[in-house]
mmCIF file of C-alpha atoms in Angstrom:
data_model
loop_
_atom_site.group_PDB
_atom_site.id
_atom_site.type_symbol
_atom_site.label_atom_id
_atom_site.label_comp_id
_atom_site.label_asym_id
_atom_site.label_seq_id
_atom_site.Cartn_x
_atom_site.Cartn_y
_atom_site.Cartn_z
ATOM 1 C CA MET A 1 151.207 99.177 91.464
ATOM 2 C CA SER A 2 153.665 99.221 89.113
ATOM 3 C CA ARG A 3 155.715 102.045 90.014
ATOM 4 C CA HIS A 4 155.381 104.007 86.347
ATOM 5 C CA LEU A 5 151.740 103.893 86.998
ATOM 6 C CA LYS A 6 150.431 107.074 88.755
ATOM 7 C CA PRO A 7 148.875 107.147 92.069
ATOM 8 C CA SER A 8 145.157 107.309 92.675
ATOM 9 C CA THR A 9 144.043 110.852 93.040
ATOM 10 C CA ILE A 10 142.899 112.346 96.727
ATOM 11 C CA SER A 11 140.595 114.078 95.505
ATOM 12 C CA MET A 12 139.273 117.939 97.640
ATOM 13 C CA VAL A 13 135.880 116.565 98.015
ATOM 14 C CA ASP A 14 134.192 113.185 97.983
ATOM 15 C CA LEU A 15 130.460 113.559 98.411
ATOM 16 C CA LYS A 16 130.263 109.875 98.407
ATOM 17 C CA ALA A 17 132.188 109.339 100.967
ATOM 18 C CA ARG A 18 130.533 112.048 103.004
ATOM 19 C CA HIS A 19 127.193 110.150 101.920
ATOM 20 C CA ARG A 20 128.792 107.000 104.061
ATOM 21 C CA SER A 21 129.632 108.366 106.619
ATOM 22 C CA LEU A 22 126.577 109.634 107.636
ATOM 23 C CA GLY A 23 125.531 105.717 107.722
ATOM 24 C CA SER A 24 121.315 105.169 107.086
ATOM 25 C CA ARG A 25 120.364 108.639 108.924
ATOM 26 C CA GLY A 26 120.557 110.436 106.202
ATOM 27 C CA GLU A 27 118.605 108.433 103.457
ATOM 28 C CA GLU A 28 116.405 107.346 106.447
ATOM 29 C CA ALA A 29 115.551 111.385 106.908
ATOM 30 C CA LEU A 30 115.128 111.975 103.239
ATOM 31 C CA LEU A 31 112.939 108.859 103.140
ATOM 32 C CA GLU A 32 110.274 110.803 106.120
ATOM 33 C CA VAL A 33 110.316 113.513 104.265
ATOM 34 C CA LEU A 34 109.001 112.045 101.124
ATOM 35 C CA ARG A 35 106.484 109.665 102.566
ATOM 36 C CA SER A 36 105.169 112.660 105.008
ATOM 37 C CA GLY A 37 103.459 114.433 101.494
ATOM 38 C CA GLN A 38 104.845 117.525 103.103
ATOM 39 C CA TRP A 39 107.837 118.830 99.973
ATOM 40 C CA VAL A 40 107.597 122.341 100.408
ATOM 41 C CA GLY A 41 107.239 124.086 103.758
ATOM 42 C CA GLY A 42 106.287 122.286 107.168
ATOM 43 C CA ALA A 43 107.441 121.415 110.610
ATOM 44 C CA VAL A 44 110.970 119.905 108.598
ATOM 45 C CA LEU A 45 111.790 123.222 107.063
ATOM 46 C CA GLN A 46 111.365 125.091 110.163
ATOM 47 C CA GLN A 47 113.334 123.073 112.553
ATOM 48 C CA ALA A 48 116.109 123.582 110.410
ATOM 49 C CA GLU A 49 115.861 127.078 110.052
ATOM 50 C CA SER A 50 116.086 127.402 114.077
ATOM 51 C CA ALA A 51 118.885 125.178 114.373
ATOM 52 C CA LEU A 52 120.781 126.434 111.837
ATOM 53 C CA ALA A 53 120.259 129.899 112.800
ATOM 54 C CA ALA A 54 121.346 129.202 116.301
ATOM 55 C CA HIS A 55 124.172 127.376 114.956
ATOM 56 C CA PHE A 56 125.292 130.994 113.141
ATOM 57 C CA GLY A 57 124.405 132.651 116.128
ATOM 58 C CA ARG A 58 121.081 134.209 115.222
ATOM 59 C CA ARG A 59 117.808 134.242 116.766
ATOM 60 C CA HIS A 60 116.089 134.212 113.236
ATOM 61 C CA GLY A 61 116.548 132.029 109.886
ATOM 62 C CA VAL A 62 114.908 132.155 106.502
ATOM 63 C CA GLY A 63 115.906 129.106 104.346
ATOM 64 C CA VAL A 64 116.213 130.371 101.036
ATOM 65 C CA ASN A 65 117.613 128.175 97.423
ATOM 66 C CA SER A 66 120.890 129.116 97.796
ATOM 67 C CA GLY A 67 123.619 131.577 98.995
ATOM 68 C CA THR A 68 124.031 133.929 96.244
ATOM 69 C CA ASP A 69 119.958 134.614 97.179
ATOM 70 C CA ALA A 70 120.723 134.539 101.091
ATOM 71 C CA LEU A 71 122.953 137.498 99.969
ATOM 72 C CA VAL A 72 120.046 139.282 96.880
ATOM 73 C CA LEU A 73 117.379 138.703 99.817
ATOM 74 C CA ALA A 74 119.465 140.705 102.569
ATOM 75 C CA LEU A 75 120.076 143.136 100.180
ATOM 76 C CA LEU A 76 116.503 143.932 99.260
ATOM 77 C CA ALA A 77 115.311 143.728 102.408
ATOM 78 C CA ILE A 78 117.509 146.301 103.962
ATOM 79 C CA GLY A 79 116.862 148.530 100.858
ATOM 80 C CA VAL A 80 119.797 148.002 98.356
ATOM 81 C CA GLY A 81 118.696 148.875 95.252
ATOM 82 C CA PRO A 82 119.970 151.004 91.867
ATOM 83 C CA GLY A 83 122.459 153.869 92.270
ATOM 84 C CA HIS A 84 123.582 152.453 95.466
ATOM 85 C CA GLU A 85 126.831 150.868 96.245
ATOM 86 C CA VAL A 86 128.203 148.104 98.539
ATOM 87 C CA ILE A 87 131.734 147.031 99.648
ATOM 88 C CA VAL A 88 133.245 143.825 99.019
ATOM 89 C CA PRO A 89 136.191 142.368 99.385
ATOM 90 C CA ALA A 90 139.029 141.565 96.312
ATOM 91 C CA LEU A 91 139.035 137.690 97.583
ATOM 92 C CA SER A 92 135.600 135.779 97.565
ATOM 93 C CA PHE A 93 133.357 133.546 95.250
ATOM 94 C CA PHE A 94 132.128 135.904 92.208
ATOM 95 C CA ALA A 95 128.260 135.605 93.853
ATOM 96 C CA THR A 96 129.416 137.999 96.766
ATOM 97 C CA ALA A 97 129.734 140.446 94.305
ATOM 98 C CA GLY A 98 127.471 139.333 91.941
ATOM 99 C CA ALA A 99 124.560 139.393 94.289
ATOM 100 C CA VAL A 100 125.077 143.416 94.623
ATOM 101 C CA ALA A 101 124.669 143.740 90.957
ATOM 102 C CA LEU A 102 121.744 141.581 90.902
ATOM 103 C CA VAL A 103 120.069 144.131 93.017
ATOM 104 C CA GLY A 104 121.068 147.060 90.623
ATOM 105 C CA ALA A 105 123.634 148.293 92.793
ATOM 106 C CA ARG A 106 127.591 148.200 91.938
ATOM 107 C CA PRO A 107 129.976 146.335 93.937
ATOM 108 C CA VAL A 108 133.075 148.395 94.916
ATOM 109 C CA VAL A 109 135.996 146.079 95.568
ATOM 110 C CA ALA A 110 138.363 146.097 98.552
ATOM 111 C CA ASP A 111 141.450 145.465 98.807
ATOM 112 C CA VAL A 112 142.608 142.547 101.734
ATOM 113 C CA LEU A 113 145.077 142.425 104.503
ATOM 114 C CA PRO A 114 148.764 141.465 103.559
ATOM 115 C CA SER A 115 148.665 139.283 106.821
ATOM 116 C CA ILE A 116 145.224 137.429 105.973
ATOM 117 C CA PRO A 117 143.283 137.031 102.721
ATOM 118 C CA LEU A 118 140.295 138.993 104.458
ATOM 119 C CA MET A 119 138.897 142.415 103.456
ATOM 120 C CA ASP A 120 141.033 145.278 104.958
ATOM 121 C CA PRO A 121 138.848 147.560 106.902
ATOM 122 C CA ASP A 122 141.380 150.548 105.558
ATOM 123 C CA SER A 123 140.960 149.804 102.369
ATOM 124 C CA ALA A 124 136.885 149.366 102.440
ATOM 125 C CA ARG A 125 136.821 153.168 104.351
ATOM 126 C CA GLU A 126 138.772 154.019 101.465
ATOM 127 C CA ARG A 127 135.731 153.132 98.988
ATOM 128 C CA LEU A 128 133.616 155.114 100.814
ATOM 129 C CA SER A 129 131.512 157.596 98.765
ATOM 130 C CA PRO A 130 127.856 159.100 99.441
ATOM 131 C CA ARG A 131 126.581 156.158 97.563
ATOM 132 C CA THR A 132 127.643 153.047 99.888
ATOM 133 C CA ARG A 133 124.866 151.901 101.079
ATOM 134 C CA ALA A 134 126.268 148.561 102.941
ATOM 135 C CA VAL A 135 129.535 146.685 103.200
ATOM 136 C CA ILE A 136 129.970 142.630 102.690
ATOM 137 C CA PRO A 137 132.803 141.226 104.578
ATOM 138 C CA VAL A 138 133.297 137.750 103.933
ATOM 139 C CA HIS A 139 134.456 134.841 106.314
ATOM 140 C CA LEU A 140 136.709 133.048 103.818
ATOM 141 C CA PHE A 141 138.063 129.527 103.837
ATOM 142 C CA GLY A 142 136.608 129.620 107.263
ATOM 143 C CA MET A 143 138.345 132.333 108.740
ATOM 144 C CA ALA A 144 136.478 135.491 110.540
ATOM 145 C CA CYS A 145 136.577 138.431 108.671
ATOM 146 C CA PRO A 146 137.528 141.552 111.011
ATOM 147 C CA CYS A 147 134.487 143.840 111.413
ATOM 148 C CA PRO A 148 134.902 146.788 109.179
ATOM 149 C CA ASP A 149 133.364 149.298 111.405
ATOM 150 C CA LEU A 150 132.392 151.812 108.670
ATOM 151 C CA ASP A 151 128.757 152.906 110.354
ATOM 152 C CA LEU A 152 127.105 150.958 107.301
ATOM 153 C CA PRO A 153 124.957 148.237 107.472
ATOM 154 C CA ILE A 154 126.609 145.167 107.278
ATOM 155 C CA ILE A 155 125.356 141.692 105.330
ATOM 156 C CA GLU A 156 128.478 138.971 106.598
ATOM 157 C CA ASP A 157 129.032 136.582 103.811
ATOM 158 C CA ALA A 158 129.581 133.570 105.816
ATOM 159 C CA ALA A 159 129.263 130.943 103.335
ATOM 160 C CA GLN A 160 132.437 129.316 103.992
ATOM 161 C CA ALA A 161 132.176 129.453 108.472
ATOM 162 C CA ALA A 162 130.329 126.648 109.085
ATOM 163 C CA GLY A 163 131.325 125.334 112.233
ATOM 164 C CA TYR A 164 132.893 128.476 113.600
ATOM 165 C CA SER A 165 132.985 128.341 117.316
ATOM 166 C CA PRO A 166 131.630 130.608 119.008
ATOM 167 C CA PRO A 167 129.190 131.636 115.849
ATOM 168 C CA ILE A 168 130.164 134.496 114.111
ATOM 169 C CA ALA A 169 127.335 137.159 114.442
ATOM 170 C CA MET A 170 128.535 140.257 113.000
ATOM 171 C CA GLY A 171 125.902 143.009 111.461
ATOM 172 C CA GLN A 172 122.276 142.768 110.415
ATOM 173 C CA VAL A 173 122.482 139.632 108.210
ATOM 174 C CA THR A 174 124.076 136.174 108.296
ATOM 175 C CA ALA A 175 124.148 135.251 104.494
ATOM 176 C CA THR A 176 125.535 131.442 103.905
ATOM 177 C CA SER A 177 125.521 128.521 101.182
ATOM 178 C CA PHE A 178 124.719 124.919 101.714
ATOM 179 C CA TYR A 179 126.044 124.090 98.526
ATOM 180 C CA PRO A 180 127.578 120.201 98.475
ATOM 181 C CA THR A 181 130.543 120.769 98.673
ATOM 182 C CA LYS A 182 130.285 122.851 101.799
ATOM 183 C CA THR A 183 131.535 121.960 105.182
ATOM 184 C CA LEU A 184 128.029 121.680 106.223
ATOM 185 C CA GLY A 185 126.379 120.815 102.645
ATOM 186 C CA ALA A 186 122.816 119.984 101.374
ATOM 187 C CA PRO A 187 122.605 117.315 98.169
ATOM 188 C CA GLY A 188 121.453 120.396 95.841
ATOM 189 C CA ASP A 189 121.729 123.957 96.357
ATOM 190 C CA ALA A 190 120.118 125.682 99.427
ATOM 191 C CA GLY A 191 121.012 128.691 101.878
ATOM 192 C CA LEU A 192 120.208 130.417 104.683
ATOM 193 C CA ALA A 193 119.759 134.327 105.629
ATOM 194 C CA ALA A 194 119.590 134.665 109.513
ATOM 195 C CA THR A 195 119.206 137.802 111.291
ATOM 196 C CA ASP A 196 118.465 138.650 115.329
ATOM 197 C CA ASP A 197 115.454 141.108 113.596
ATOM 198 C CA PRO A 198 112.366 139.692 113.749
ATOM 199 C CA GLY A 199 111.265 142.713 111.265
ATOM 200 C CA LEU A 200 113.748 141.986 109.107
ATOM 201 C CA ALA A 201 113.003 138.259 108.734
ATOM 202 C CA ARG A 202 110.427 138.776 108.137
ATOM 203 C CA ARG A 203 110.626 140.787 105.068
ATOM 204 C CA ILE A 204 113.379 138.117 104.233
ATOM 205 C CA ARG A 205 110.649 135.956 104.080
ATOM 206 C CA ARG A 206 108.221 137.555 101.922
ATOM 207 C CA LEU A 207 110.498 138.277 99.255
ATOM 208 C CA ALA A 208 111.622 134.668 99.408
ATOM 209 C CA ASN A 209 107.641 134.109 98.727
ATOM 210 C CA HIS A 210 106.920 136.239 96.060
ATOM 211 C CA GLY A 211 105.819 138.874 98.627
ATOM 212 C CA ILE A 212 102.976 137.262 100.321
ATOM 213 C CA SER A 213 102.223 137.564 104.237
ATOM 214 C CA PRO A 214 101.567 135.100 106.489
ATOM 215 C CA GLY A 215 97.326 135.283 106.111
ATOM 216 C CA LYS A 216 97.487 136.853 102.872
ATOM 217 C CA PRO A 217 97.501 134.106 99.940
ATOM 218 C CA HIS A 218 97.276 135.207 96.740
ATOM 219 C CA TYR A 219 98.243 139.090 98.105
ATOM 220 C CA HIS A 220 101.377 140.076 96.664
ATOM 221 C CA GLU A 221 102.884 143.267 97.626
ATOM 222 C CA LEU A 222 106.107 145.367 97.155
ATOM 223 C CA VAL A 223 108.601 144.650 99.968
ATOM 224 C CA ALA A 224 110.997 147.372 100.822
ATOM 225 C CA GLY A 225 110.311 148.601 97.401
ATOM 226 C CA SER A 226 111.003 145.387 95.767
ATOM 227 C CA MET A 227 109.444 142.091 94.035
ATOM 228 C CA GLY A 228 109.110 139.106 95.987
ATOM 229 C CA ARG A 229 110.410 136.156 94.058
ATOM 230 C CA ASN A 230 110.495 132.309 94.603
ATOM 231 C CA SER A 231 113.730 131.362 96.506
ATOM 232 C CA ARG A 232 112.700 128.841 99.498
ATOM 233 C CA MET A 233 114.650 125.651 100.848
ATOM 234 C CA ASP A 234 113.118 122.451 100.389
ATOM 235 C CA PRO A 235 112.368 120.412 103.028
ATOM 236 C CA LEU A 236 114.404 117.458 101.708
ATOM 237 C CA HIS A 237 117.467 119.772 101.878
ATOM 238 C CA ALA A 238 116.677 120.761 105.172
ATOM 239 C CA ALA A 239 116.476 117.278 106.550
ATOM 240 C CA LEU A 240 120.048 116.174 105.694
ATOM 241 C CA LEU A 241 121.307 119.323 106.936
ATOM 242 C CA MET A 242 120.000 119.041 109.855
ATOM 243 C CA VAL A 243 121.294 114.931 110.434
ATOM 244 C CA GLN A 244 124.925 116.423 109.349
ATOM 245 C CA LEU A 245 124.290 119.509 112.068
ATOM 246 C CA GLU A 246 124.801 116.937 114.728
ATOM 247 C CA GLY A 247 127.991 115.297 113.257
ATOM 248 C CA LEU A 248 129.753 118.816 112.372
ATOM 249 C CA PRO A 249 131.407 119.254 115.515
ATOM 250 C CA ALA A 250 133.320 115.734 115.045
ATOM 251 C CA ARG A 251 133.833 116.722 111.391
ATOM 252 C CA VAL A 252 135.881 120.263 112.466
ATOM 253 C CA ARG A 253 137.692 118.214 115.476
ATOM 254 C CA ARG A 254 138.497 115.896 112.245
ATOM 255 C CA ARG A 255 139.780 118.893 110.014
ATOM 256 C CA ARG A 256 141.521 120.835 112.502
ATOM 257 C CA GLN A 257 143.609 117.732 113.291
ATOM 258 C CA ILE A 258 144.398 117.064 109.692
ATOM 259 C CA ALA A 259 145.520 120.849 109.348
ATOM 260 C CA ALA A 260 147.762 120.745 112.565
ATOM 261 C CA THR A 261 149.216 117.863 110.947
ATOM 262 C CA TYR A 262 149.688 119.228 107.653
ATOM 263 C CA ASP A 263 151.284 122.346 109.784
ATOM 264 C CA GLN A 264 154.299 119.923 110.693
ATOM 265 C CA ALA A 265 154.952 118.822 107.226
ATOM 266 C CA LEU A 266 155.739 121.705 105.337
ATOM 267 C CA PRO A 267 159.157 122.002 103.789
ATOM 268 C CA PRO A 268 160.584 125.858 104.654
ATOM 269 C CA SER A 269 159.578 126.754 100.503
ATOM 270 C CA ILE A 270 155.887 126.250 102.031
ATOM 271 C CA SER A 271 154.156 128.073 104.213
ATOM 272 C CA PRO A 272 150.644 127.814 106.032
ATOM 273 C CA VAL A 273 148.265 130.585 105.991
ATOM 274 C CA PRO A 274 147.478 132.077 109.038
ATOM 275 C CA ARG A 275 144.366 130.862 110.422
ATOM 276 C CA THR A 276 142.239 132.699 113.100
ATOM 277 C CA ALA A 277 141.207 130.960 116.729
ATOM 278 C CA GLY A 278 137.283 129.313 116.055
ATOM 279 C CA ASP A 279 138.686 128.538 112.227
ATOM 280 C CA PRO A 280 136.542 125.053 111.214
ATOM 281 C CA ILE A 281 138.995 124.623 108.515
ATOM 282 C CA HIS A 282 136.945 125.284 105.742
ATOM 283 C CA HIS A 283 139.988 125.120 103.474
ATOM 284 C CA TYR A 284 143.447 124.147 104.346
ATOM 285 C CA LEU A 285 145.768 126.934 102.557
ATOM 286 C CA LEU A 286 149.573 126.705 101.690
ATOM 287 C CA ARG A 287 150.615 130.036 100.330
ATOM 288 C CA CYS A 288 154.228 129.364 98.088
ATOM 289 C CA SER A 289 156.172 131.623 95.517
ATOM 290 C CA ARG A 290 156.599 128.484 93.243
ATOM 291 C CA ARG A 291 152.773 127.657 93.704
ATOM 292 C CA LYS A 292 152.566 125.885 89.685
ATOM 293 C CA SER A 293 155.987 123.452 90.583
ATOM 294 C CA LEU A 294 154.185 122.605 93.889
ATOM 295 C CA LEU A 295 151.421 122.135 92.329
ATOM 296 C CA GLU A 296 152.469 119.851 89.427
ATOM 297 C CA HIS A 297 154.340 117.710 92.087
ATOM 298 C CA LEU A 298 151.778 117.094 94.529
ATOM 299 C CA SER A 299 149.704 116.086 91.282
ATOM 300 C CA SER A 300 152.030 113.953 89.780
ATOM 301 C CA LEU A 301 151.770 112.103 93.617
ATOM 302 C CA GLY A 302 147.946 112.183 93.300
ATOM 303 C CA VAL A 303 147.072 114.909 95.695
ATOM 304 C CA GLY A 304 144.406 117.265 94.571
ATOM 305 C CA THR A 305 144.463 120.655 94.635
ATOM 306 C CA ALA A 306 142.683 123.884 94.155
ATOM 307 C CA VAL A 307 143.192 127.510 93.773
ATOM 308 C CA TYR A 308 140.668 129.824 95.632
ATOM 309 C CA TYR A 309 140.796 132.232 93.924
ATOM 310 C CA PRO A 310 143.003 132.487 90.575
ATOM 311 C CA ARG A 311 142.159 136.187 90.163
ATOM 312 C CA PRO A 312 140.981 139.281 92.486
ATOM 313 C CA LEU A 313 137.340 140.577 92.266
ATOM 314 C CA SER A 314 138.316 143.634 90.997
ATOM 315 C CA THR A 315 139.706 142.175 87.402
ATOM 316 C CA GLN A 316 136.731 140.188 86.798
ATOM 317 C CA PRO A 317 135.513 141.912 83.287
ATOM 318 C CA ALA A 318 132.027 142.143 84.459
ATOM 319 C CA LEU A 319 132.693 144.233 87.606
ATOM 320 C CA GLN A 320 134.447 146.968 85.751
ATOM 321 C CA PRO A 321 135.807 149.353 86.492
ATOM 322 C CA GLN A 322 137.624 148.791 89.542
ATOM 323 C CA PRO A 323 140.157 150.629 91.918
ATOM 324 C CA PRO A 324 143.565 148.125 91.453
ATOM 325 C CA THR A 325 143.945 145.549 94.404
ATOM 326 C CA PRO A 326 147.559 144.527 94.652
ATOM 327 C CA VAL A 327 147.442 142.783 98.019
ATOM 328 C CA ALA A 328 145.010 139.966 96.857
ATOM 329 C CA GLN A 329 146.669 140.171 93.362
ATOM 330 C CA ALA A 330 149.622 138.701 95.198
ATOM 331 C CA TRP A 331 147.875 136.305 97.184
ATOM 332 C CA CYS A 332 146.186 135.159 93.894
ATOM 333 C CA GLN A 333 149.585 134.223 92.916
ATOM 334 C CA GLU A 334 151.054 132.220 95.413
ATOM 335 C CA ILE A 335 147.973 130.283 97.382
ATOM 336 C CA LEU A 336 146.588 126.708 97.032
ATOM 337 C CA SER A 337 144.912 124.272 98.688
ATOM 338 C CA ILE A 338 144.988 120.765 99.653
ATOM 339 C CA PRO A 339 142.565 118.294 101.038
ATOM 340 C CA CYS A 340 141.277 118.516 104.613
ATOM 341 C CA ARG A 341 137.886 116.824 104.209
ATOM 342 C CA ALA A 342 137.159 114.839 107.293
ATOM 343 C CA THR A 343 136.434 111.572 105.359
ATOM 344 C CA LEU A 344 140.095 111.572 104.833
ATOM 345 C CA ASP A 345 141.529 108.906 106.793
ATOM 346 C CA ASP A 346 145.205 108.440 108.255
ATOM 347 C CA ARG A 347 147.014 107.049 105.713
ATOM 348 C CA GLN A 348 146.074 109.475 103.025
ATOM 349 C CA VAL A 349 147.138 112.120 105.369
ATOM 350 C CA GLU A 350 150.220 110.511 105.665
ATOM 351 C CA ARG A 351 150.637 110.013 101.656
ATOM 352 C CA ILE A 352 149.895 113.886 101.801
ATOM 353 C CA CYS A 353 152.740 114.573 104.511
ATOM 354 C CA GLN A 354 154.959 113.280 102.270
ATOM 355 C CA ALA A 355 153.957 114.587 99.360
ATOM 356 C CA LEU A 356 154.241 117.829 100.759
ATOM 357 C CA ARG A 357 157.874 116.882 102.370
ATOM 358 C CA SER A 358 159.070 115.809 99.234
ATOM 359 C CA PHE A 359 159.039 119.253 97.455
ATOM 360 C CA ARG A 360 161.941 120.620 97.010
ATOM 361 C CA TYR A 361 162.348 124.902 95.912
#
């Protein structure tokens, strides 16, 4: 290759490579569902719900059509609605706060910790009011969020925590996403609401199926005062998730191996964001005061990057007004993600390490 040509980019996500890594097993699992004629519900979905719930340390799982709906349905099932407030962290994907607004409640944004970009329990405590009805800690980037310990119902957002060991099971409900780019991803939108409370699981399932109770077809009731809807995980997603779940421990080991290699390659001007024990490395995070220069440097050498997240939720126009979150703002100005997917080969990892070593402050 000519030295004047830009090298091929090592991407953050490569779903084609993930598909190849499954071999024929993924396609066979999908074909089995198609050939069965059971395209909604059925045994494959039930098996996946149980296995996925267990993976997150829960007894009962309800497959839904997205991680956002997992949060929405969990909030509705515990009775959160108009006039209520729910505390969310300043760093997360918008859906964490958007789900609160979708049930008619107000998301109240708490700041994050200076040492790690997760909800600060003290900041969350400062946001309490007589209208506060729940809190949603987020296990962001694969790291375990500390328990807020606010004597409130907890719905944990575990959309980036697949593969955490031992499983995190905090509060009443674990809501997770299986969006394709996740460490454990479906071939489209899918999610799970998991809990240890069988009654709560039944309410969530009824809410996800138009308010219908088992054995009462065409009989629709309000559930916890709310109207049901159509939010089901389909068996095709469930089948592929089951195949991926088998190989998840090996993929997490590879991600941790890559992360440890990056740690050793960083120059003094770049810091690794501290990780919690058991982190499956959903994202490998760097912190650099000259992020723009680092991003441009890596891009010039064909290394993909991503900024999660460029602004805290407290500054999103749809959520105003909110108290300021200066710690989150500082994180947003300095953090950068680089590829850490399990399908990276050793040559690609070394290319990324060389790019990191060559960065000059």
